[in-house]
Short mmCIF file of C-alpha atoms in Angstrom, two decimals:
data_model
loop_
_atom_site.label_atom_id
_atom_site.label_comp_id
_atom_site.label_asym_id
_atom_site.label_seq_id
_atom_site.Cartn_x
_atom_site.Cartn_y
_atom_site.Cartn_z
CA UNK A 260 111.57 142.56 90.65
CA UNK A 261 108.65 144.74 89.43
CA UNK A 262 109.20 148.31 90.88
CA UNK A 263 106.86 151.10 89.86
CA UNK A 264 107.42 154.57 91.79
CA UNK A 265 105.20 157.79 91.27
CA UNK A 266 106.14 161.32 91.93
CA UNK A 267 105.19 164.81 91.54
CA UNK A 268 102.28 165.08 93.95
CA UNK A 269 101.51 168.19 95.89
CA UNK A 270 99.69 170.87 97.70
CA UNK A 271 98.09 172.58 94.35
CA UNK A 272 95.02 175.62 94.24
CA UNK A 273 91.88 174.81 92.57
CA UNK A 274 92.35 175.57 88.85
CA UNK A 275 96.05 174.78 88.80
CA UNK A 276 98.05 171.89 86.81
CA UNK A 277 100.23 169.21 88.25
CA UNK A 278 102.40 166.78 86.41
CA UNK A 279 102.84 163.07 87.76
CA UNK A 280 105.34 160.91 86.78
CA UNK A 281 105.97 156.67 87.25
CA UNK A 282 108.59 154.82 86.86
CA UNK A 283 108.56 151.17 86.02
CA UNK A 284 111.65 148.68 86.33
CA UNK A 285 112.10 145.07 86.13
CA UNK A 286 109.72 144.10 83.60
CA UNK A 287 109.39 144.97 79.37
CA UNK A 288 108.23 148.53 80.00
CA UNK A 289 107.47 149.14 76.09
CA UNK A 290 104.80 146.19 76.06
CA UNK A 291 103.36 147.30 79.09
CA UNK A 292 99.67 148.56 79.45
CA UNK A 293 100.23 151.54 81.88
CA UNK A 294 96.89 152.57 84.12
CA UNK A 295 96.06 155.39 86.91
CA UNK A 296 93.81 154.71 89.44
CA UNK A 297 93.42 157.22 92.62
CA UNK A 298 91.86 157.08 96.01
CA UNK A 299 90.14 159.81 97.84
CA UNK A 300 91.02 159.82 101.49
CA UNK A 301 88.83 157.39 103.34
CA UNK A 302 87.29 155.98 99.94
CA UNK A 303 87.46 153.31 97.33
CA UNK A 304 89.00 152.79 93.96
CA UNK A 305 88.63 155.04 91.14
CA UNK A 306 89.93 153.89 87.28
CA UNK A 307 91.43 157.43 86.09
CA UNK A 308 92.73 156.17 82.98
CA UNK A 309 95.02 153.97 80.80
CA UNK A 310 97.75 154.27 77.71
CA UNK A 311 98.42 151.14 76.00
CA UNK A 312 101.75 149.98 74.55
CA UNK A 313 102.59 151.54 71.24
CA UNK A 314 102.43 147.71 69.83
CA UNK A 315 98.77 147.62 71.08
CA UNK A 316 98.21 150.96 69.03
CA UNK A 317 98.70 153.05 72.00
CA UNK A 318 95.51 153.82 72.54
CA UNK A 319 94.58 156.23 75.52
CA UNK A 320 91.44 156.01 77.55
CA UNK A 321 89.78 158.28 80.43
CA UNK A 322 87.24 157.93 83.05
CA UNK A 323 84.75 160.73 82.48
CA UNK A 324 85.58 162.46 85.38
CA UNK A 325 88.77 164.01 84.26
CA UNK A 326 88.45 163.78 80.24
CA UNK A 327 89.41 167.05 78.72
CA UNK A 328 91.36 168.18 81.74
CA UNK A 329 94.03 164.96 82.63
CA UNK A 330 96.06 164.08 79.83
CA UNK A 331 98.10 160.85 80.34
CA UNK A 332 101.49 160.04 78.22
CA UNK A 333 105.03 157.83 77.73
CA UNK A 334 108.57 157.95 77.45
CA UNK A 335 109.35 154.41 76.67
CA UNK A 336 112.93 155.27 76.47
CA UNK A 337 112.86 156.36 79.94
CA UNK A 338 110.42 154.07 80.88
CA UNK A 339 107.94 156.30 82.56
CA UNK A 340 104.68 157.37 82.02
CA UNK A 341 102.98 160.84 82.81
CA UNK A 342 99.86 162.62 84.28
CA UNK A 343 99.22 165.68 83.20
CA UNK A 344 96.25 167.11 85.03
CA UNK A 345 95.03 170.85 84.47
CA UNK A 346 92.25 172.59 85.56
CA UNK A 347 92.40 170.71 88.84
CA UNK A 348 89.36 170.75 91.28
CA UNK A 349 88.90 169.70 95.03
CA UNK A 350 87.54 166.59 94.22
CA UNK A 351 90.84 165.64 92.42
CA UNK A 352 92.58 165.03 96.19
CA UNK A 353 93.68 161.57 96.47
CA UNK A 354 96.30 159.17 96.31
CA UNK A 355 97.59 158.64 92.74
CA UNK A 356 98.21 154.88 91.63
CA UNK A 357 99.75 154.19 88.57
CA UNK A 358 99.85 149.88 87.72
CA UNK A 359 100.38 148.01 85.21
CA UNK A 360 98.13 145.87 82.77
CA UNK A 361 94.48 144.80 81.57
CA UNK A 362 94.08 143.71 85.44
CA UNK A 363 96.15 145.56 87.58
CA UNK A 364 98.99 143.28 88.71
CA UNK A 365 101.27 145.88 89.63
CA UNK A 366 100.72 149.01 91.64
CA UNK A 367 103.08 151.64 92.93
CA UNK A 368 102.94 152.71 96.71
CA UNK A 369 101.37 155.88 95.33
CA UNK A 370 101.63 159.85 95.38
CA UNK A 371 99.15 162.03 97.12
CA UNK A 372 97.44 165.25 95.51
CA UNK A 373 95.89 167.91 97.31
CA UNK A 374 93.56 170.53 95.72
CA UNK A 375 93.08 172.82 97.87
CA UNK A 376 92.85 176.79 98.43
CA UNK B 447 79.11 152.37 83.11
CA UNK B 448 78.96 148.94 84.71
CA UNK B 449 78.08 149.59 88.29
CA UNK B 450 80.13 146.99 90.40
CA UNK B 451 77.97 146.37 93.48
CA UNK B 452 79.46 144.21 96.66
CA UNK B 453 78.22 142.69 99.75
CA UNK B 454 78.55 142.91 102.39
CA UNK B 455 80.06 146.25 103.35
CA UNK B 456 81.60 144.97 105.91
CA UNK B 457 82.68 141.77 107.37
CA UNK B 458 83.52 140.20 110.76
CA UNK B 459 84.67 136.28 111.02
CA UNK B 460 86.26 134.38 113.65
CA UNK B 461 89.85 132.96 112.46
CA UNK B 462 90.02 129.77 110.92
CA UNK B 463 86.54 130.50 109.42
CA UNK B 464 85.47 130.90 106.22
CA UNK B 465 84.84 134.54 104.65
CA UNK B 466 82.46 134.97 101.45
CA UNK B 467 82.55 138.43 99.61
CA UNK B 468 80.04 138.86 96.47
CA UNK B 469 80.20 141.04 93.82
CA UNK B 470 77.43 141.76 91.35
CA UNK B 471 78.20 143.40 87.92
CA UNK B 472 75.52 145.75 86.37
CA UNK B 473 75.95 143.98 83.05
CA UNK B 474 77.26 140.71 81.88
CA UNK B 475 81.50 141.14 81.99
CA UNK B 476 81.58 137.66 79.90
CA UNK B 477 83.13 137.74 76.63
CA UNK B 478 81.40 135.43 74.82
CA UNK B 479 84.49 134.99 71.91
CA UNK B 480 86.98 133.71 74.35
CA UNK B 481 84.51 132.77 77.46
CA UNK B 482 86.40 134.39 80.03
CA UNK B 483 85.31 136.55 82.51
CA UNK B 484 86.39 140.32 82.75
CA UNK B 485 86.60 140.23 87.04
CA UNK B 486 89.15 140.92 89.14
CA UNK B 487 89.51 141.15 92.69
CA UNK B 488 92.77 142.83 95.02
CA UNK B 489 92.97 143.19 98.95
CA UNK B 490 94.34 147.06 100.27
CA UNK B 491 95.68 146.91 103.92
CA UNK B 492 95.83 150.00 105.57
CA UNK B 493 98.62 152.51 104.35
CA UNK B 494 99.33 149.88 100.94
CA UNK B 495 98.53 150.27 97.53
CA UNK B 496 95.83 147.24 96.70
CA UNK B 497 97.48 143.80 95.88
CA UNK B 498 96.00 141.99 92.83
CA UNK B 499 94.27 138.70 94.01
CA UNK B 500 92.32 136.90 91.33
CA UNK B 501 91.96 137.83 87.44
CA UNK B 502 89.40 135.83 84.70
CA UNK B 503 87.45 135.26 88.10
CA UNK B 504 88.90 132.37 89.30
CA UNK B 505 92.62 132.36 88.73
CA UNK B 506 95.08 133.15 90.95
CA UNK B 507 97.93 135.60 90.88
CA UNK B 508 101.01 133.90 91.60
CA UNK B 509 102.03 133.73 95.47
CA UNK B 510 98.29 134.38 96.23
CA UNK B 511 97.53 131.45 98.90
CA UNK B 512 95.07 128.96 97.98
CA UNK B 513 93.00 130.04 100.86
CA UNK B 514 91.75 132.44 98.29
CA UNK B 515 89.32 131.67 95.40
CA UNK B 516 87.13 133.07 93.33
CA UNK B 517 84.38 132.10 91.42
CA UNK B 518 81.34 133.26 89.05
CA UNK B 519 80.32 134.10 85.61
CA UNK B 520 78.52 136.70 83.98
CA UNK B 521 77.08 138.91 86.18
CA UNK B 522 77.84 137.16 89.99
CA UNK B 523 80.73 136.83 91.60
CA UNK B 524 82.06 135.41 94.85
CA UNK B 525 85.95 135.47 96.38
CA UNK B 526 86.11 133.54 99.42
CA UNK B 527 89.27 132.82 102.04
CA UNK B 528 88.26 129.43 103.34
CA UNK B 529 90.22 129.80 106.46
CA UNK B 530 90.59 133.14 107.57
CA UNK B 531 94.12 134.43 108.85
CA UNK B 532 94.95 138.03 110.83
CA UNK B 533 96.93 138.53 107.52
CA UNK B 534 93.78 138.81 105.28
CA UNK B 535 92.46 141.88 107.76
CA UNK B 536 91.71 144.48 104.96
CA UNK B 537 89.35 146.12 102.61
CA UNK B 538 88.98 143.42 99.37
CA UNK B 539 87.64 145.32 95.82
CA UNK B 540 85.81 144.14 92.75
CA UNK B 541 87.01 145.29 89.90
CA UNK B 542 85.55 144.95 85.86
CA UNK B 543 88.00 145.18 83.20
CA UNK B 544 85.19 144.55 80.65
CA UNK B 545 84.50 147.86 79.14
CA UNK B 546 85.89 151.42 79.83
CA UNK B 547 85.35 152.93 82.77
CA UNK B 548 86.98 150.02 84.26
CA UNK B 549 84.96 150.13 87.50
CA UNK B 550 85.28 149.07 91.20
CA UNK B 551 83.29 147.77 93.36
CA UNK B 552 82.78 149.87 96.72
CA UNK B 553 84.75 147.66 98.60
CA UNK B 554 84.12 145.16 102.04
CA UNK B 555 85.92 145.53 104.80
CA UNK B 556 86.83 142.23 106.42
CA UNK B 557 87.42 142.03 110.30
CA UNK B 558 88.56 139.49 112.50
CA UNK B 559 85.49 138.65 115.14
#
């Protein structure tokens, strides 16, 4: 069975960093395509940003909104997968998806980030 | 950006009814090499992360039941339940996997009336 379980979300001030984690289980972790998507409270669906497997060229990609400020990275050996986000700003509160793919087939249940002072 | 428009924005049928959602892409999410259609669309119920539905458009994830479809090309899409159930009571997304960012739709939310 496909798990995938974030962590590291938090009460955090404007201007501060936060590190997420995800773990994936039950599926080829190394050839996975690994993607965070977050949800403001009340709202819809925003793409934050994908790594692909290092046999794809492990390419990383980012939604405008956080380029230059959310950095996103692997552990294949561990089989988890990272956001870094620094120079955080209210609008950054939401829940925290990470999935899995070129279409999302897998989602975690999600970790909630609050920027707030 | 593709902008990932859907309508309605909200949704009421009676059970047993059929339930239409569209989705209109900004630009064309066809890939002309392999003809296939960048599109997918998942269903969120209150409190869950969203559940993948469709992908290509019109093929359905595994488990999905076949009361879902979806259907389009290029730049118009549809999903429809052909019978609705008080199981398919959620918020159902667009989403383009086309070109980066990989955009949603705003999202309909789908009542029972």
């Amino acid at each position: 069975e496909v798990q995938l379980v974030e962590s590291g979300g938090g009460l955090v001030k404007p201007g501060g960093s936060l590190r997420l984690s995800c773990a994936g289980s039950g599926f080829t972790f190394s050839n996975a395509w690994m993607n965070w998507v977050r949800q403001a409270p009340g709202k819809g669906l925003e793409w934050v940003g994908r790594i692909k497997s290092k046999a794809d060229g492990g390419t990383i990609e980012y939604a405008a909104p956080v380029k230059g400020r959310f950095t996103i990275s692997r552990d294949d050996s561990k089989n988890m997968v990272y956001l870094q986000m620094n120079s955080l700003k209210t609008e950054d509160t939401a829940v925290y998806y990470c999935n899995t793919g070129q279409f999302f087939d897998y989602w975690g249940q999600g970790t909630l980030v609050t920027v707030s002072s | 950006d593709i902008v990932m428009t859907q309508s309605p924005d909200s949704l009421a049928v009676s059970l047993g009814e059929r339930a239409t959602i569209n989705c209109k892409s900004s630009q064309s999410v066809l890939y002309n090499s392999n003809n296939k259609n960048y599109l997918a669309w998942y269903q969120q119920k209150p409190g869950q992360p969203p559940k993948l539905l469709i992908y290509w458009a019109s093929t359905r994830e595994s488990g999905v039941p076949d009361r879902f479809s979806g259907s389009g090309s290029g730049t118009d899409f549809t999903l429809t339940i052909s019978s609705l159930q008080t199981e398919d009571v959620a918020v159902y997304y667009c989403q383009q996997y086309y070109s980066n960012p990989y955009t949603f739709g705003q999202g309909t939310r789908l009542e029972i009336k």
